[in-house]
Amino acid sequence: MKRSPLVILFFTLFIDMLGFGLILPLMPVYVRHYGGAAWVGGMLMACFSFTQFIFAPIWGRASDKVGRRPIILISLIGSALSYLSFGLANSLGFLFVARIASGILTSASLPTSQAYIADVTTPDKRSSGMAVLGAAFGLGFAFGPAIGGVCSKFALFGLPSLATPAIVASSMALINFIAAYFLLPESHTDRTVANASDKKMLDVFKDVHIALRNPRISKPIMVFTFLTFAFAAVESSFSWLVLLRFHDVIFTTAQQNFAHQFPALQWATANPDVQKDFFEKAQAAASTNIFIVVGLTILITQGLVMRGLAHRIGEAHLIRFGVGLLVITMLGIAFAPSLSAITFLSAFIAIGSGVSNPALSAVIMQSASHEDRGLISGAQQGLSSLARILAPPVNNTLVGINTAYPFISSAVLMAISFVLSLGLRSLPATPQGSDEISMVH
């Protein structure tokens, strides 16, 4: 296995996820800044995921035809443009336009990166290779929210301070594109005309059907789909839980910060815009702190544990452990009485997902033939996006009613995923191509 392409891909994904991590915890603050409720935030995420559902399989198929490198480059320049649009948004409508464009242009990143890793790793090293994705996510989530929290305290170019993280993310994505253009090599050189000639590029649902009709692929993908649906609820409603359940605590923090910065002034007599600014900064800090814990824990879990754990224990056992841990954690979060308890439990979310997701991806990729890895990876992410279309509107509506409801429902869905995972088995390490099943008939 050549390590240099993985190292370059790691840094490419890290910078990409760093930009994503800058703005993810701040999404509810952006929405509330323009007067939106929790369900509006859910619709914002659903629009993004809808475009990903349509375009992720298309990009995955395209990478089979033209190579991984050009598709990854398209994703990176798309990130730069979409983050810039998000930062320049001055209304909820503009936020929706920016997120839809982002869903179209950035949906190439994950499926193509998974296929890239499968290209440059042997089956017995695939779990370790997939952990590169997790490590990049972990680093991005660990440092992105911290950087975003700092950036949100400063205003640039006359824009609101909340726009600064998006502007910084756009700049980083542009630099990342330039670096990847010169440094990232192509991994998929064995491209045959026969593989692409009988397929339609826009046939998204056929890709999903091809994956689901094969029992070796369908079982882990079904586990992945239920787990992703439940986890999408966590992603969409976690920050909303913090802002809604602990509104009074955050408001008090904003007042204390104001008093510390302006000891001679009274909060009650301050300009409403100043009060709003301090409150939004306190909201951003409360949300980003939790995401920092999640990112660091994912980094530790995948970077230090997965490399040897998958080989010794097997992917199926890791999947069951991770999903089972998530079930318990979701129930704990549903009834957590304090921000410190939420922060503590968030680490177990990172452990559960950090263990189960790379193992699931490895099982799925090992079951696909070499020429169809891009197709299967695209179908997998298409199903993931479908889950993310449905979960945010439903769960953000629930979190507006009661902050415990989304996490109770997530626990139920993860329990279903756990039951399905009992039918999985770890795949033996075999020479590449000797035990793979082609999806094209």
Short mmCIF file of C-alpha atoms in Angstrom, two decimals:
data_model
loop_
_atom_site.label_atom_id
_atom_site.label_comp_id
_atom_site.label_asym_id
_atom_site.label_seq_id
_atom_site.Cartn_x
_atom_site.Cartn_y
_atom_site.Cartn_z
CA MET A 1 0.00 0.00 0.00
CA LYS A 2 1.38 3.42 -0.96
CA ARG A 3 1.15 5.71 1.99
CA SER A 4 1.86 9.01 0.25
CA PRO A 5 -1.53 9.26 -1.53
CA LEU A 6 -3.31 8.58 1.76
CA VAL A 7 -1.27 11.23 3.51
CA ILE A 8 -2.10 13.80 0.84
CA LEU A 9 -5.78 12.76 0.85
CA PHE A 10 -5.82 13.03 4.64
CA PHE A 11 -4.65 16.65 4.59
CA THR A 12 -7.05 17.44 1.76
CA LEU A 13 -9.99 16.03 3.72
CA PHE A 14 -8.79 17.57 6.97
CA ILE A 15 -8.82 21.09 5.56
CA ASP A 16 -12.17 20.39 3.88
CA MET A 17 -13.69 19.16 7.16
CA LEU A 18 -12.04 22.00 9.07
CA GLY A 19 -14.05 24.47 7.00
CA PHE A 20 -17.19 22.42 7.55
CA GLY A 21 -16.49 22.28 11.28
CA LEU A 22 -16.19 26.06 11.40
CA ILE A 23 -19.86 26.65 10.60
CA LEU A 24 -21.71 23.43 11.59
CA PRO A 25 -22.17 24.24 15.31
CA LEU A 26 -23.28 27.77 14.40
CA MET A 27 -26.12 26.74 12.06
CA PRO A 28 -28.89 27.31 14.66
CA VAL A 29 -27.38 30.67 15.58
CA TYR A 30 -27.41 31.68 11.90
CA VAL A 31 -31.05 30.63 11.58
CA ARG A 32 -32.13 32.41 14.76
CA HIS A 33 -30.18 35.52 13.71
CA TYR A 34 -32.60 35.88 10.78
CA GLY A 35 -35.69 35.00 12.85
CA GLY A 36 -36.00 31.29 11.97
CA ALA A 37 -37.33 28.60 14.32
CA ALA A 38 -35.94 25.10 14.86
CA TRP A 39 -38.09 23.56 12.12
CA VAL A 40 -36.68 26.13 9.65
CA GLY A 41 -33.20 24.93 10.56
CA GLY A 42 -34.38 21.39 9.87
CA MET A 43 -35.62 22.39 6.42
CA LEU A 44 -32.31 24.13 5.73
CA MET A 45 -30.43 20.91 6.44
CA ALA A 46 -32.97 18.86 4.47
CA CYS A 47 -32.50 21.00 1.35
CA PHE A 48 -28.75 20.48 1.57
CA SER A 49 -29.19 16.73 1.98
CA PHE A 50 -31.74 16.47 -0.82
CA THR A 51 -29.25 17.80 -3.33
CA GLN A 52 -26.63 15.46 -1.90
CA PHE A 53 -28.99 12.52 -2.37
CA ILE A 54 -29.37 13.37 -6.05
CA PHE A 55 -25.77 14.22 -6.80
CA ALA A 56 -23.63 11.95 -4.55
CA PRO A 57 -24.26 8.83 -6.70
CA ILE A 58 -23.70 10.91 -9.83
CA TRP A 59 -20.31 12.05 -8.56
CA GLY A 60 -19.47 8.51 -7.46
CA ARG A 61 -20.26 7.19 -10.95
CA ALA A 62 -18.36 10.06 -12.54
CA SER A 63 -15.27 9.18 -10.51
CA ASP A 64 -15.46 5.66 -11.97
CA LYS A 65 -15.40 7.16 -15.46
CA VAL A 66 -13.06 10.15 -15.28
CA GLY A 67 -11.05 9.42 -12.13
CA ARG A 68 -11.15 10.40 -8.47
CA ARG A 69 -8.86 13.45 -8.65
CA PRO A 70 -10.95 15.76 -10.87
CA ILE A 71 -14.10 15.02 -8.87
CA ILE A 72 -12.38 15.81 -5.58
CA LEU A 73 -11.11 19.09 -7.08
CA ILE A 74 -14.64 20.02 -8.16
CA SER A 75 -15.82 19.39 -4.60
CA LEU A 76 -13.11 21.61 -3.14
CA ILE A 77 -13.79 24.60 -5.38
CA GLY A 78 -17.50 24.04 -4.70
CA SER A 79 -16.82 24.28 -0.98
CA ALA A 80 -15.06 27.60 -1.45
CA LEU A 81 -17.94 29.08 -3.43
CA SER A 82 -20.69 27.75 -1.16
CA TYR A 83 -19.04 28.93 2.06
CA LEU A 84 -18.55 32.38 0.54
CA SER A 85 -22.23 32.49 -0.41
CA PHE A 86 -23.21 31.43 3.10
CA GLY A 87 -21.07 34.16 4.63
CA LEU A 88 -22.56 36.82 2.36
CA ALA A 89 -26.15 35.73 3.05
CA ASN A 90 -28.36 38.49 4.44
CA SER A 91 -31.63 36.57 4.82
CA LEU A 92 -33.04 33.10 5.39
CA GLY A 93 -33.76 32.81 1.67
CA PHE A 94 -30.11 33.46 0.83
CA LEU A 95 -29.05 30.84 3.38
CA PHE A 96 -31.24 28.28 1.60
CA VAL A 97 -29.75 29.15 -1.80
CA ALA A 98 -26.22 28.82 -0.41
CA ARG A 99 -26.90 25.45 1.20
CA ILE A 100 -28.55 24.01 -1.91
CA ALA A 101 -25.54 25.05 -4.01
CA SER A 102 -23.27 23.53 -1.38
CA GLY A 103 -25.16 20.23 -1.50
CA ILE A 104 -24.71 20.00 -5.27
CA LEU A 105 -21.03 20.90 -5.39
CA THR A 106 -19.66 19.30 -2.21
CA SER A 107 -21.52 15.98 -2.35
CA ALA A 108 -18.62 14.60 -4.41
CA SER A 109 -16.18 14.69 -1.49
CA LEU A 110 -17.11 11.73 0.70
CA PRO A 111 -18.09 9.03 -1.86
CA THR A 112 -15.10 9.83 -4.06
CA SER A 113 -12.74 9.83 -1.09
CA GLN A 114 -14.03 6.45 0.04
CA ALA A 115 -13.48 5.06 -3.45
CA TYR A 116 -10.01 6.66 -3.50
CA ILE A 117 -9.07 4.90 -0.27
CA ALA A 118 -10.40 1.60 -1.60
CA ASP A 119 -8.21 2.07 -4.70
CA VAL A 120 -4.97 2.44 -2.74
CA THR A 121 -5.54 -0.08 0.09
CA THR A 122 -5.66 -3.87 0.25
CA PRO A 123 -8.75 -5.54 1.79
CA ASP A 124 -7.02 -6.33 5.08
CA LYS A 125 -5.96 -2.69 5.44
CA ARG A 126 -9.25 -1.16 4.33
CA SER A 127 -10.59 -0.49 7.84
CA SER A 128 -7.40 1.37 8.62
CA GLY A 129 -7.69 3.26 5.36
CA MET A 130 -11.29 4.25 6.08
CA ALA A 131 -10.11 5.50 9.47
CA VAL A 132 -8.29 8.21 7.51
CA LEU A 133 -11.74 9.66 6.79
CA GLY A 134 -12.65 9.46 10.44
CA ALA A 135 -9.38 11.05 11.54
CA ALA A 136 -9.90 13.90 9.07
CA PHE A 137 -13.47 14.35 10.35
CA GLY A 138 -12.24 14.21 13.93
CA LEU A 139 -9.55 16.81 13.39
CA GLY A 140 -11.95 19.02 11.46
CA PHE A 141 -14.59 18.78 14.18
CA ALA A 142 -11.99 19.22 16.91
CA PHE A 143 -10.32 22.34 15.55
CA GLY A 144 -13.07 23.69 13.28
CA PRO A 145 -15.56 24.60 16.02
CA ALA A 146 -12.78 26.12 18.13
CA ILE A 147 -11.59 28.27 15.23
CA GLY A 148 -15.18 29.08 14.29
CA GLY A 149 -15.97 30.14 17.83
CA VAL A 150 -13.02 32.53 17.83
CA CYS A 151 -13.82 33.85 14.35
CA SER A 152 -17.44 34.54 15.30
CA LYS A 153 -16.22 37.17 17.77
CA PHE A 154 -14.84 39.41 15.03
CA ALA A 155 -16.52 41.20 12.12
CA LEU A 156 -14.98 41.44 8.63
CA PHE A 157 -15.80 43.73 5.71
CA GLY A 158 -18.75 45.28 7.53
CA LEU A 159 -20.56 41.92 7.76
CA PRO A 160 -22.07 40.47 10.97
CA SER A 161 -19.52 38.67 13.12
CA LEU A 162 -21.35 35.39 12.51
CA ALA A 163 -20.36 35.65 8.83
CA THR A 164 -16.66 35.52 9.64
CA PRO A 165 -16.40 31.71 10.12
CA ALA A 166 -17.93 31.15 6.67
CA ILE A 167 -15.56 33.66 5.05
CA VAL A 168 -12.58 31.96 6.70
CA ALA A 169 -13.88 28.53 5.64
CA SER A 170 -14.19 29.74 2.04
CA SER A 171 -10.61 31.01 2.05
CA MET A 172 -9.33 27.71 3.44
CA ALA A 173 -11.24 25.72 0.82
CA LEU A 174 -9.73 27.81 -1.96
CA ILE A 175 -6.20 27.24 -0.62
CA ASN A 176 -7.02 23.54 -0.29
CA PHE A 177 -8.11 23.39 -3.93
CA ILE A 178 -4.83 24.95 -5.09
CA ALA A 179 -2.75 22.56 -2.97
CA ALA A 180 -4.70 19.47 -4.08
CA TYR A 181 -4.41 20.50 -7.72
CA PHE A 182 -0.64 20.24 -7.53
CA LEU A 183 -0.19 17.46 -4.95
CA LEU A 184 -3.08 14.96 -5.11
CA PRO A 185 -2.36 12.08 -7.54
CA GLU A 186 -4.94 10.05 -9.43
CA SER A 187 -5.74 6.66 -7.85
CA HIS A 188 -8.17 5.13 -10.36
CA THR A 189 -6.32 4.36 -13.58
CA ASP A 190 -8.09 1.10 -14.52
CA ARG A 191 -11.14 2.64 -16.20
CA THR A 192 -12.85 0.56 -18.86
CA VAL A 193 -15.42 1.77 -21.37
CA ALA A 194 -17.57 -1.30 -20.71
CA ASN A 195 -18.11 -0.29 -17.11
CA ALA A 196 -19.65 3.04 -18.04
CA SER A 197 -21.21 2.44 -21.46
CA ASP A 198 -24.35 0.71 -20.26
CA LYS A 199 -25.12 3.09 -17.38
CA LYS A 200 -26.98 6.38 -17.24
CA MET A 201 -25.31 9.08 -15.19
CA LEU A 202 -28.57 10.34 -13.68
CA ASP A 203 -29.87 6.91 -12.70
CA VAL A 204 -29.60 7.52 -8.95
CA PHE A 205 -32.29 5.11 -7.81
CA LYS A 206 -30.95 2.35 -10.01
CA ASP A 207 -27.59 2.68 -8.24
CA VAL A 208 -29.34 2.24 -4.91
CA HIS A 209 -31.36 -0.70 -6.28
CA ILE A 210 -28.22 -2.41 -7.57
CA ALA A 211 -26.64 -2.13 -4.12
CA LEU A 212 -29.72 -3.27 -2.17
CA ARG A 213 -30.53 -6.33 -4.28
CA ASN A 214 -27.26 -8.04 -3.35
CA PRO A 215 -27.37 -9.59 0.16
CA ARG A 216 -23.68 -8.97 0.79
CA ILE A 217 -24.19 -5.26 0.22
CA SER A 218 -27.77 -4.78 1.39
CA LYS A 219 -27.31 -5.92 4.99
CA PRO A 220 -24.56 -3.49 5.99
CA ILE A 221 -26.14 -0.69 3.97
CA MET A 222 -29.46 -1.15 5.80
CA VAL A 223 -27.62 -0.93 9.13
CA PHE A 224 -25.86 2.16 7.81
CA THR A 225 -29.14 3.74 6.69
CA PHE A 226 -30.96 3.33 10.03
CA LEU A 227 -27.89 4.46 11.94
CA THR A 228 -27.46 7.49 9.70
CA PHE A 229 -31.12 8.44 10.07
CA ALA A 230 -30.77 8.38 13.83
CA PHE A 231 -27.45 10.21 13.76
CA ALA A 232 -28.85 12.85 11.40
CA ALA A 233 -31.37 13.63 14.11
CA VAL A 234 -28.50 14.20 16.52
CA GLU A 235 -26.61 16.43 14.08
CA SER A 236 -29.63 18.57 13.30
CA SER A 237 -31.03 18.94 16.81
CA PHE A 238 -27.99 18.77 19.12
CA SER A 239 -27.17 22.48 18.95
CA TRP A 240 -30.87 23.30 19.16
CA LEU A 241 -31.10 21.23 22.34
CA VAL A 242 -28.27 23.28 23.84
CA LEU A 243 -29.78 26.62 22.82
CA LEU A 244 -33.35 25.79 23.87
CA ARG A 245 -32.91 23.66 26.99
CA PHE A 246 -30.21 25.92 28.45
CA HIS A 247 -31.49 29.27 27.17
CA ASP A 248 -31.47 30.87 30.62
CA VAL A 249 -27.95 29.65 31.40
CA ILE A 250 -26.62 31.01 28.10
CA PHE A 251 -28.45 34.30 28.59
CA THR A 252 -26.87 34.70 32.01
CA THR A 253 -23.45 33.99 30.49
CA ALA A 254 -24.06 36.73 27.90
CA GLN A 255 -24.90 39.20 30.65
CA GLN A 256 -21.76 38.23 32.59
CA ASN A 257 -19.60 38.65 29.48
CA PHE A 258 -21.14 42.08 28.88
CA ALA A 259 -20.49 43.13 32.48
CA HIS A 260 -16.88 41.93 32.24
CA GLN A 261 -16.25 43.89 29.03
CA PHE A 262 -18.25 47.00 30.01
CA PRO A 263 -18.16 47.18 33.83
CA ALA A 264 -19.44 50.78 33.86
CA LEU A 265 -22.60 49.98 31.86
CA GLN A 266 -25.84 48.20 32.69
CA TRP A 267 -27.21 45.33 30.58
CA ALA A 268 -30.77 46.65 30.82
CA THR A 269 -29.81 49.97 29.26
CA ALA A 270 -27.58 48.52 26.52
CA ASN A 271 -28.51 48.83 22.85
CA PRO A 272 -30.70 45.86 21.76
CA ASP A 273 -28.27 45.10 18.92
CA VAL A 274 -25.43 44.91 21.43
CA GLN A 275 -27.46 42.60 23.65
CA LYS A 276 -28.23 40.40 20.65
CA ASP A 277 -24.57 40.30 19.67
CA PHE A 278 -23.45 39.20 23.13
CA PHE A 279 -26.22 36.61 23.35
CA GLU A 280 -25.35 35.13 19.94
CA LYS A 281 -21.68 34.94 20.89
CA ALA A 282 -22.62 33.09 24.10
CA GLN A 283 -24.81 30.71 22.06
CA ALA A 284 -21.96 30.07 19.64
CA ALA A 285 -19.56 29.33 22.48
CA ALA A 286 -21.95 26.89 24.21
CA SER A 287 -22.54 24.97 20.97
CA THR A 288 -18.96 24.89 19.71
CA ASN A 289 -17.54 23.65 23.02
CA ILE A 290 -19.55 20.43 22.73
CA PHE A 291 -18.49 19.87 19.12
CA ILE A 292 -14.86 20.29 20.15
CA VAL A 293 -15.28 17.40 22.61
CA VAL A 294 -16.94 15.28 19.91
CA GLY A 295 -14.16 15.96 17.41
CA LEU A 296 -11.31 15.24 19.82
CA THR A 297 -12.94 12.00 20.94
CA ILE A 298 -13.49 10.83 17.36
CA LEU A 299 -9.86 11.62 16.62
CA ILE A 300 -8.62 9.59 19.58
CA THR A 301 -11.02 6.71 18.88
CA GLN A 302 -10.16 6.31 15.22
CA GLY A 303 -6.57 7.46 15.24
CA LEU A 304 -5.38 5.36 18.17
CA VAL A 305 -7.84 2.46 18.39
CA MET A 306 -9.32 1.55 15.00
CA ARG A 307 -5.99 0.76 13.35
CA GLY A 308 -5.45 -2.36 15.42
CA LEU A 309 -8.94 -2.99 16.79
CA ALA A 310 -10.64 -3.88 13.51
CA HIS A 311 -8.07 -6.55 12.71
CA ARG A 312 -8.20 -8.16 16.16
CA ILE A 313 -11.92 -7.97 16.89
CA GLY A 314 -13.56 -7.81 13.48
CA GLU A 315 -15.79 -5.22 11.85
CA ALA A 316 -19.09 -6.83 12.86
CA HIS A 317 -18.27 -6.76 16.58
CA LEU A 318 -17.13 -3.15 16.33
CA ILE A 319 -20.37 -2.18 14.60
CA ARG A 320 -22.49 -3.83 17.30
CA PHE A 321 -20.45 -2.26 20.11
CA GLY A 322 -20.62 1.21 18.57
CA VAL A 323 -24.34 1.10 17.84
CA GLY A 324 -25.17 -0.34 21.26
CA LEU A 325 -23.20 2.43 22.95
CA LEU A 326 -25.07 5.03 20.91
CA VAL A 327 -28.45 3.66 22.03
CA ILE A 328 -27.53 4.12 25.69
CA THR A 329 -25.99 7.53 25.05
CA MET A 330 -29.05 8.88 23.24
CA LEU A 331 -31.26 8.00 26.19
CA GLY A 332 -28.83 9.71 28.54
CA ILE A 333 -28.81 12.91 26.47
CA ALA A 334 -32.60 12.94 26.27
CA PHE A 335 -32.78 13.50 30.03
CA ALA A 336 -29.43 15.23 30.78
CA PRO A 337 -30.05 18.06 33.28
CA SER A 338 -26.97 20.22 32.67
CA LEU A 339 -24.54 21.42 30.02
CA SER A 340 -21.72 19.54 31.73
CA ALA A 341 -23.70 16.29 31.48
CA ILE A 342 -24.39 16.95 27.78
CA THR A 343 -20.69 17.61 27.19
CA PHE A 344 -19.72 14.39 28.99
CA LEU A 345 -22.21 12.27 27.04
CA SER A 346 -21.17 13.82 23.72
CA ALA A 347 -17.85 12.02 24.05
CA PHE A 348 -19.70 8.68 23.94
CA ILE A 349 -21.48 9.76 20.76
CA ALA A 350 -18.04 10.23 19.24
CA ILE A 351 -16.82 6.84 20.45
CA GLY A 352 -19.89 5.00 19.15
CA SER A 353 -19.86 6.63 15.74
CA GLY A 354 -16.06 6.62 15.54
CA VAL A 355 -16.01 2.84 15.97
CA SER A 356 -19.07 1.84 13.93
CA ASN A 357 -18.90 4.10 10.86
CA PRO A 358 -15.43 3.13 9.55
CA ALA A 359 -16.20 -0.54 10.19
CA LEU A 360 -19.47 -0.27 8.24
CA SER A 361 -17.77 1.52 5.37
CA ALA A 362 -15.06 -1.13 5.27
CA VAL A 363 -17.61 -3.97 5.11
CA ILE A 364 -19.52 -2.22 2.34
CA MET A 365 -16.41 -1.44 0.30
CA GLN A 366 -14.95 -4.95 0.74
CA SER A 367 -18.16 -6.42 -0.65
CA ALA A 368 -18.01 -4.40 -3.88
CA SER A 369 -15.96 -5.23 -6.92
CA HIS A 370 -13.04 -2.99 -7.84
CA GLU A 371 -14.74 -1.43 -10.85
CA ASP A 372 -17.95 -0.66 -8.93
CA ARG A 373 -16.56 0.89 -5.77
CA GLY A 374 -17.43 4.39 -6.88
CA LEU A 375 -20.97 3.31 -7.75
CA ILE A 376 -21.53 1.51 -4.42
CA SER A 377 -19.96 4.31 -2.42
CA GLY A 378 -22.19 6.81 -4.22
CA ALA A 379 -25.27 4.67 -3.54
CA GLN A 380 -24.28 4.40 0.12
CA GLN A 381 -23.98 8.15 0.45
CA GLY A 382 -27.18 8.62 -1.52
CA LEU A 383 -29.03 6.58 1.09
CA SER A 384 -27.25 8.56 3.78
CA SER A 385 -28.49 11.78 2.23
CA LEU A 386 -32.04 10.39 2.03
CA ALA A 387 -31.93 9.78 5.77
CA ARG A 388 -30.66 13.32 6.27
CA ILE A 389 -33.51 14.67 4.15
CA LEU A 390 -36.17 13.14 6.35
CA ALA A 391 -34.64 13.37 9.82
CA PRO A 392 -33.89 17.11 10.30
CA PRO A 393 -37.39 18.51 9.61
CA VAL A 394 -39.03 15.86 11.78
CA ASN A 395 -36.59 16.04 14.65
CA ASN A 396 -36.18 19.80 14.63
CA THR A 397 -39.96 20.07 14.89
CA LEU A 398 -39.80 17.64 17.82
CA VAL A 399 -37.00 19.54 19.55
CA GLY A 400 -39.15 22.66 19.40
CA ILE A 401 -41.86 20.77 21.29
CA ASN A 402 -39.62 18.98 23.78
CA THR A 403 -35.84 18.79 23.61
CA ALA A 404 -35.85 15.13 24.72
CA TYR A 405 -38.03 13.81 21.88
CA PRO A 406 -35.43 13.72 19.05
CA PHE A 407 -33.00 11.74 21.17
CA ILE A 408 -35.59 9.25 22.35
CA SER A 409 -36.57 8.61 18.72
CA SER A 410 -32.89 8.32 17.76
CA ALA A 411 -32.39 5.71 20.48
CA VAL A 412 -35.25 3.66 19.03
CA LEU A 413 -33.83 3.83 15.50
CA MET A 414 -30.35 2.95 16.70
CA ALA A 415 -31.84 -0.02 18.56
CA ILE A 416 -33.31 -1.22 15.23
CA SER A 417 -29.89 -0.76 13.65
CA PHE A 418 -28.35 -2.81 16.45
CA VAL A 419 -30.79 -5.67 15.85
CA LEU A 420 -30.00 -5.61 12.12
CA SER A 421 -26.28 -5.60 12.87
CA LEU A 422 -26.63 -8.98 14.58
CA GLY A 423 -26.86 -10.48 11.09
CA LEU A 424 -23.51 -9.04 9.97
CA ARG A 425 -20.25 -10.89 9.98
CA SER A 426 -16.73 -9.66 9.56
CA LEU A 427 -15.32 -10.25 6.10
CA PRO A 428 -12.07 -12.22 5.86
CA ALA A 429 -9.00 -10.50 4.49
CA THR A 430 -8.53 -11.81 0.97
CA PRO A 431 -6.42 -10.85 -2.02
CA GLN A 432 -7.95 -7.95 -3.82
CA GLY A 433 -10.54 -9.13 -6.26
CA SER A 434 -10.68 -12.78 -5.15
CA ASP A 435 -13.72 -12.44 -2.92
CA GLU A 436 -15.50 -9.44 -4.35
CA ILE A 437 -18.93 -9.41 -5.88
CA SER A 438 -19.60 -7.37 -8.98
CA MET A 439 -22.71 -5.26 -8.88
CA VAL A 440 -23.02 -5.08 -12.65
CA HIS A 441 -24.87 -7.93 -14.33
#
